[in-house]
Coordinates of C-alpha atoms in Angstrom, one line a residue:
X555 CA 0.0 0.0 0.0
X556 CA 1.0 3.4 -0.7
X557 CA 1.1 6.4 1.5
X558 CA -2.3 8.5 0.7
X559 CA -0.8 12.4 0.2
X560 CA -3.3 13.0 2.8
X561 CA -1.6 10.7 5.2
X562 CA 1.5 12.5 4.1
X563 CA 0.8 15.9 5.1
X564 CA -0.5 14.7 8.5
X565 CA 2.7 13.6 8.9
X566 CA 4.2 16.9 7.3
X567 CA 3.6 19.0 10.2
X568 CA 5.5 17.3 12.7
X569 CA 8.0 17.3 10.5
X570 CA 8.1 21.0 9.7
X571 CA 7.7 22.2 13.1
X572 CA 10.6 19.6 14.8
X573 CA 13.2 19.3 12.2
X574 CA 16.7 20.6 13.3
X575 CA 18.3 20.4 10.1
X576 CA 19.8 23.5 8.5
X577 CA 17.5 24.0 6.1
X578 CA 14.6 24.1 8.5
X579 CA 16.7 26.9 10.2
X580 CA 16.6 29.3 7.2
X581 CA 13.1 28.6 6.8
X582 CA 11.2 29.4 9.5
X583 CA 9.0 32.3 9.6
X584 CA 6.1 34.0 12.4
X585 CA 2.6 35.0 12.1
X586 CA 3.8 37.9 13.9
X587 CA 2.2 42.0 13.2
X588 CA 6.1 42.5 12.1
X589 CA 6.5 39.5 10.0
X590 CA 7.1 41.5 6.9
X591 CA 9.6 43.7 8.2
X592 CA 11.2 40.8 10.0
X593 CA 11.0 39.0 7.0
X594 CA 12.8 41.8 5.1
X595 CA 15.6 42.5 7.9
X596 CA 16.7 38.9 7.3
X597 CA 17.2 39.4 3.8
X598 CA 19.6 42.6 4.4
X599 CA 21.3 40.3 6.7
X600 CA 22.1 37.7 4.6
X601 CA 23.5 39.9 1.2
X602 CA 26.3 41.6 1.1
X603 CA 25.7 45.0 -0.5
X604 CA 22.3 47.2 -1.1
X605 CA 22.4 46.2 -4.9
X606 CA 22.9 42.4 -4.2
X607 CA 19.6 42.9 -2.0
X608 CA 17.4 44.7 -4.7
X609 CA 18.8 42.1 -6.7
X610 CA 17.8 38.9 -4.6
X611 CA 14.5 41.2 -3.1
X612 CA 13.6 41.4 -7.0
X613 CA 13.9 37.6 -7.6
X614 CA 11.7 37.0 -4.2
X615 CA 8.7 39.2 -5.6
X616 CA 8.5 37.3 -8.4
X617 CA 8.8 33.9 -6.9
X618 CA 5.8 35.1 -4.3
X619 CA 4.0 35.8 -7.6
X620 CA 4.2 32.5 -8.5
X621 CA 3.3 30.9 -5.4
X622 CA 0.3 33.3 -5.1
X623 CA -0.9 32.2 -8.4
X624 CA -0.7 28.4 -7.9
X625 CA -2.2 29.0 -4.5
X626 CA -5.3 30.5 -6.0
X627 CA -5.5 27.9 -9.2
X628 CA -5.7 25.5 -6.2
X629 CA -8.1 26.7 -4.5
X630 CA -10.0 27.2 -7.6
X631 CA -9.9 23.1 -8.4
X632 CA -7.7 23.8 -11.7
X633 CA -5.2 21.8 -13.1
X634 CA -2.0 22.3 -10.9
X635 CA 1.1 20.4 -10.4
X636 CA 2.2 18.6 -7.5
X637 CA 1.7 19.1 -4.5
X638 CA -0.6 21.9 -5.0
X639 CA -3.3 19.3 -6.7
X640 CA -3.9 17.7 -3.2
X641 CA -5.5 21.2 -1.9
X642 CA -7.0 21.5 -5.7
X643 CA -8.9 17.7 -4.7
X644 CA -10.7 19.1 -2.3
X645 CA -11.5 22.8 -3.7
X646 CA -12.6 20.4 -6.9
X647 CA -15.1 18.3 -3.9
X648 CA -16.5 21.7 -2.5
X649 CA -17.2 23.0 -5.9
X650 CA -19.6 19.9 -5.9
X651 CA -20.9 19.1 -2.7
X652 CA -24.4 18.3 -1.8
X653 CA -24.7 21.1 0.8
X654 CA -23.3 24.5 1.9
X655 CA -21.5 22.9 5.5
X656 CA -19.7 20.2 3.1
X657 CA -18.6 22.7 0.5
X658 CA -17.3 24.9 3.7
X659 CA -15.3 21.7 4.9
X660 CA -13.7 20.7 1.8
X661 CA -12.7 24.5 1.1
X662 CA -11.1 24.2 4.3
X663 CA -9.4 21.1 3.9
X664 CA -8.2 22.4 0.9
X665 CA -6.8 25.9 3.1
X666 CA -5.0 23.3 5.4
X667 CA -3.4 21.1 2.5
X668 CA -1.9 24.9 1.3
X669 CA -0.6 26.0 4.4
X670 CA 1.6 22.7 4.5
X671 CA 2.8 22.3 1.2
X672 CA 5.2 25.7 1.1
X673 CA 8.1 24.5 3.4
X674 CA 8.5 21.2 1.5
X675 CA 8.6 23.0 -1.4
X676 CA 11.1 25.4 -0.3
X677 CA 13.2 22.7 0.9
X678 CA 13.3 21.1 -2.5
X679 CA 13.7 24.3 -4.9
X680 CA 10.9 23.5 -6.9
X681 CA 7.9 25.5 -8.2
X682 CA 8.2 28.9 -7.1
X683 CA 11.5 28.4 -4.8
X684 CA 12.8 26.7 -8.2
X685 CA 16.9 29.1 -8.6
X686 CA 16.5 31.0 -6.0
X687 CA 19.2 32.0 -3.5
X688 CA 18.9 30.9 0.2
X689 CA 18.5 34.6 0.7
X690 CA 15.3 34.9 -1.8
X691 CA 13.7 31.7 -1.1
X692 CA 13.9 32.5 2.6
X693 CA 12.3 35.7 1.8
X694 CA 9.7 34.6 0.0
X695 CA 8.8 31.4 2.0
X696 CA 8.6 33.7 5.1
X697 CA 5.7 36.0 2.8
X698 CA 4.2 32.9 1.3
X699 CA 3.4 31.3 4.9
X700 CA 2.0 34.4 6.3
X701 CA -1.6 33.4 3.7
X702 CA -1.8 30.3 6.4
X703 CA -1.6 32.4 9.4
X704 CA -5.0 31.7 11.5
X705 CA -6.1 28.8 9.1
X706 CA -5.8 26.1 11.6
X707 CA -7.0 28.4 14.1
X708 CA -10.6 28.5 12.5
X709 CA -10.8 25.7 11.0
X710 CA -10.5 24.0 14.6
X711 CA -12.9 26.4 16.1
X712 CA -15.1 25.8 13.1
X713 CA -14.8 21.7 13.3
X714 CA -15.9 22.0 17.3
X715 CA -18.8 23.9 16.3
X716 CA -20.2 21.5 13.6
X717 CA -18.9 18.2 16.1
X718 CA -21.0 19.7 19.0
X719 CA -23.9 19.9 16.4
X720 CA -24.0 17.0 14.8
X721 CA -21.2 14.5 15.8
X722 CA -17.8 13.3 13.3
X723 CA -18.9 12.9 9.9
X724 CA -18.9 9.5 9.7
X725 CA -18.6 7.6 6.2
X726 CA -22.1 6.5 6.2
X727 CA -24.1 9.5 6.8
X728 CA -21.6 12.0 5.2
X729 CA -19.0 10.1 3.1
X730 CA -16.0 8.5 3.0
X731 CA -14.5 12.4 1.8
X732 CA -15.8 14.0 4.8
X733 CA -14.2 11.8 7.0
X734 CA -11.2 12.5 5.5
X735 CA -11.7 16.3 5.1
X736 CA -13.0 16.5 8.9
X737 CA -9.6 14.3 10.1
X738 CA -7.2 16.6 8.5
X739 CA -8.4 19.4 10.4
X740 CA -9.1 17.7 13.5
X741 CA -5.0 16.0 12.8
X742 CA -3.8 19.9 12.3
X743 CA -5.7 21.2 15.8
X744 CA -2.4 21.3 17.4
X745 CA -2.8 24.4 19.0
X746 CA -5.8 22.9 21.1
X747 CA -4.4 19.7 22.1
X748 CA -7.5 19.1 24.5
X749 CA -9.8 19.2 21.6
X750 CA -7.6 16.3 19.6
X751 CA -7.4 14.4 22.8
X752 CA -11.5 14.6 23.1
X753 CA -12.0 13.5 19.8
X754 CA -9.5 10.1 19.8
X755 CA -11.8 7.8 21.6
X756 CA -14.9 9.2 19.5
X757 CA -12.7 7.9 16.3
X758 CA -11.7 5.1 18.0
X759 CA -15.5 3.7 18.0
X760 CA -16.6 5.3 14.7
X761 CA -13.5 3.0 13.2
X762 CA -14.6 -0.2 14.7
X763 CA -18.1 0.4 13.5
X764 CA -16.5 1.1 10.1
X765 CA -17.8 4.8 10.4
X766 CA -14.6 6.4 10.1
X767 CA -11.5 5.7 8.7
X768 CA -8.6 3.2 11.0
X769 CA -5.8 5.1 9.6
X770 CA -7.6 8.4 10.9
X771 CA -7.7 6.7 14.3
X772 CA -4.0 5.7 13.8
X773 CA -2.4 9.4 13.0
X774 CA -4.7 11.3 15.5
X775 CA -3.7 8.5 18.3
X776 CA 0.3 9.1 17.9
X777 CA -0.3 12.8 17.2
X778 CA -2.0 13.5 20.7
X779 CA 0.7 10.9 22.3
X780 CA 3.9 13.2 21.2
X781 CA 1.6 16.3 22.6
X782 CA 1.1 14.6 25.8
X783 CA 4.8 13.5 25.4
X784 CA 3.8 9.4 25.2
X785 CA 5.1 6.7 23.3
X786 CA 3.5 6.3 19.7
X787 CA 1.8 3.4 18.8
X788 CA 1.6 3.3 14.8
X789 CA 5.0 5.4 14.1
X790 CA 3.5 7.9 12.1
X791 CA 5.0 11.0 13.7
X792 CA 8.8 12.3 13.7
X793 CA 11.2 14.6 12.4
X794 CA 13.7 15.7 9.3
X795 CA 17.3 14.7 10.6
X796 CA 20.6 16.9 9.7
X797 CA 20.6 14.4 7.0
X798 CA 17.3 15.4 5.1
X799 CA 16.0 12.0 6.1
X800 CA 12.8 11.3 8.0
X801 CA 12.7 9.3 11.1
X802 CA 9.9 8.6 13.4
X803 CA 9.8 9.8 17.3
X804 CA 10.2 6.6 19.8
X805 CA 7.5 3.5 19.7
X806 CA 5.8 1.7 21.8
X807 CA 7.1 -1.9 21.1
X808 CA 9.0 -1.2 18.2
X809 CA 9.3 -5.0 17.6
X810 CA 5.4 -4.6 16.7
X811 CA 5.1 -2.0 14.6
X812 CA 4.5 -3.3 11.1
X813 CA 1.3 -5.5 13.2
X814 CA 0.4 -2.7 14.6
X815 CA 0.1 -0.8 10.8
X816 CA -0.9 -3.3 9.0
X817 CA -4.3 -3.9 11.5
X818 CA -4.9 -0.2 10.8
X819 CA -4.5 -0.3 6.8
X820 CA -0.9 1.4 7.3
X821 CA 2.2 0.4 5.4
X822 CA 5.0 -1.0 6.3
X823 CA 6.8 1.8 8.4
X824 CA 10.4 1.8 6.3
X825 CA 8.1 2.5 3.2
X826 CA 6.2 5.2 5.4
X827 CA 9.2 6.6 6.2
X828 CA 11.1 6.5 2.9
X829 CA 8.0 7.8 1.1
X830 CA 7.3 10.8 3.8
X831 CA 10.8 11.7 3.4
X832 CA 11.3 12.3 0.2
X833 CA 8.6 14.4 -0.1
X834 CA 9.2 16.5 2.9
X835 CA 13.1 16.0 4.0
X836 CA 14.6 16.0 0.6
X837 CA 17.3 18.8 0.2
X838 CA 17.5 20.0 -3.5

């Protein structure tokens, strides 16, 4: 079985936000009121004279450009290259759905899948971080991010409105998309760990009674274990090394683990791994 791009990018943010590697380093970037001038300062740090900055400034602009426009094809459910086309799935879903709240969950989906593409792309040079200088590309990656500031913010606050409404949406009643759509922003609640943690067990049933997805289950289980700073069970969560390669955070029974994957419709975890790391630890 291969790893679902979905299942990739609920890894993707663990990785992003723990990798040490070098790479990482020069990418990071706030939410912060001063982000642009901060943004900007960091850029006149890192060329040497004012014309090399206009120069690399110059080059950032139109990179941002680029980014801006495949962001908004995306979300538009065009035809876009990978890994934009995972976030133009479910703007292509919403476009179609039966009912306004499903159209508002798949356009949010597709917000989430955006806001964790960028870095990944960044780290391997390609669509609008394609020839740039470490200078430009942290630039623009710093300007391109600031689009997802707040997203996961309301799309959790949103997703515990509709929950405390109606309850998960469950593959029978809403569809196997749903399901998927509602898991990615339930995965990506990070910043209300208490919220995750609530709705583990509820998944837990619904993917017994073949309501929800196992693998769901599976990535929201290890995810609220590394918040609560517990053992994983399904090795689904870790880091980009100073090597560029991905390696999962401590098991439980590491002995186990393939069982333990395969029961919940996961691959093998050296595949996992391999697969998750290349698209996300990969250095250009």
């Amino acid at each position: 079985m291969k790893a679902s791009p979905l299942l990739l990018a609920a890894a993707v943010t663990v990785v992003g936000v723990s990798s040490a590697h070098a790479q990482m380093t020069a990418l990071q970037y706030t939410c912060d009121a001063d982000a642009r001038e901060r943004a900007l300062k960091s850029l006149k740090e890192e060329t040497a004279s004012d014309v090399e900055q206009a120069t690399e400034l110059k080059a950032a602009e139109a990179a941002i450009a680029v980014a801006y426009k495949l962001n908004a094809d995306a979300l538009s459910g065009l035809e876009v290259p990978q890994p934009y086309s995972g976030a133009a799935y479910w703007a292509k879903l919403a476009a179609k759905a039966p009912s306004p709240e499903l159209a508002e969950l798949y356009t949010r989906a597709a917000k989430d899948q955006l806001t964790r593409f960028q870095v990944g792309i960044a780290i391997q040079r390609i669509h609008w971080a394609a020839g740039l200088s470490d200078a430009a590309r942290g630039y623009a990656h710093r300007i391109i991010q600031l689009d997802g500031c707040g997203v996961d913010q309301a799309n959790t606050a949103w997703l515990k409105e509709r929950l405390k409404a109606h309850g998960w949406y469950t593959i029978d009643t809403y569809g196997k998309e749903a399901d998927q759509a509602a898991f990615l922003l339930a995965q990506h609640a990070d910043r209300d760990a208490a919220f995750q943690a609530e709705v583990l067990p509820q998944l837990e049933k619904l993917a017994q009674e073949g309501k929800a997805r196992p693998t769901s289950y599976a990535m929201l289980y290890d995810r609220v274990a590394v918040a609560q700073k517990r053992l994983q069970r399904y090795g689904s969560q870790g880091r980009c090394n100073d090597q560029g390669v991905w390696t999962a955070f401590e098991t439980e029974d590491p002995a186990n683990l393939d069982q333990r994957r395969a029961s919940m419709g996961l691959q093998p975890a050296a595949d996992y791994a391999a697969v998750v790391g290349s698209r996300a630890c990969k250095r250009a």
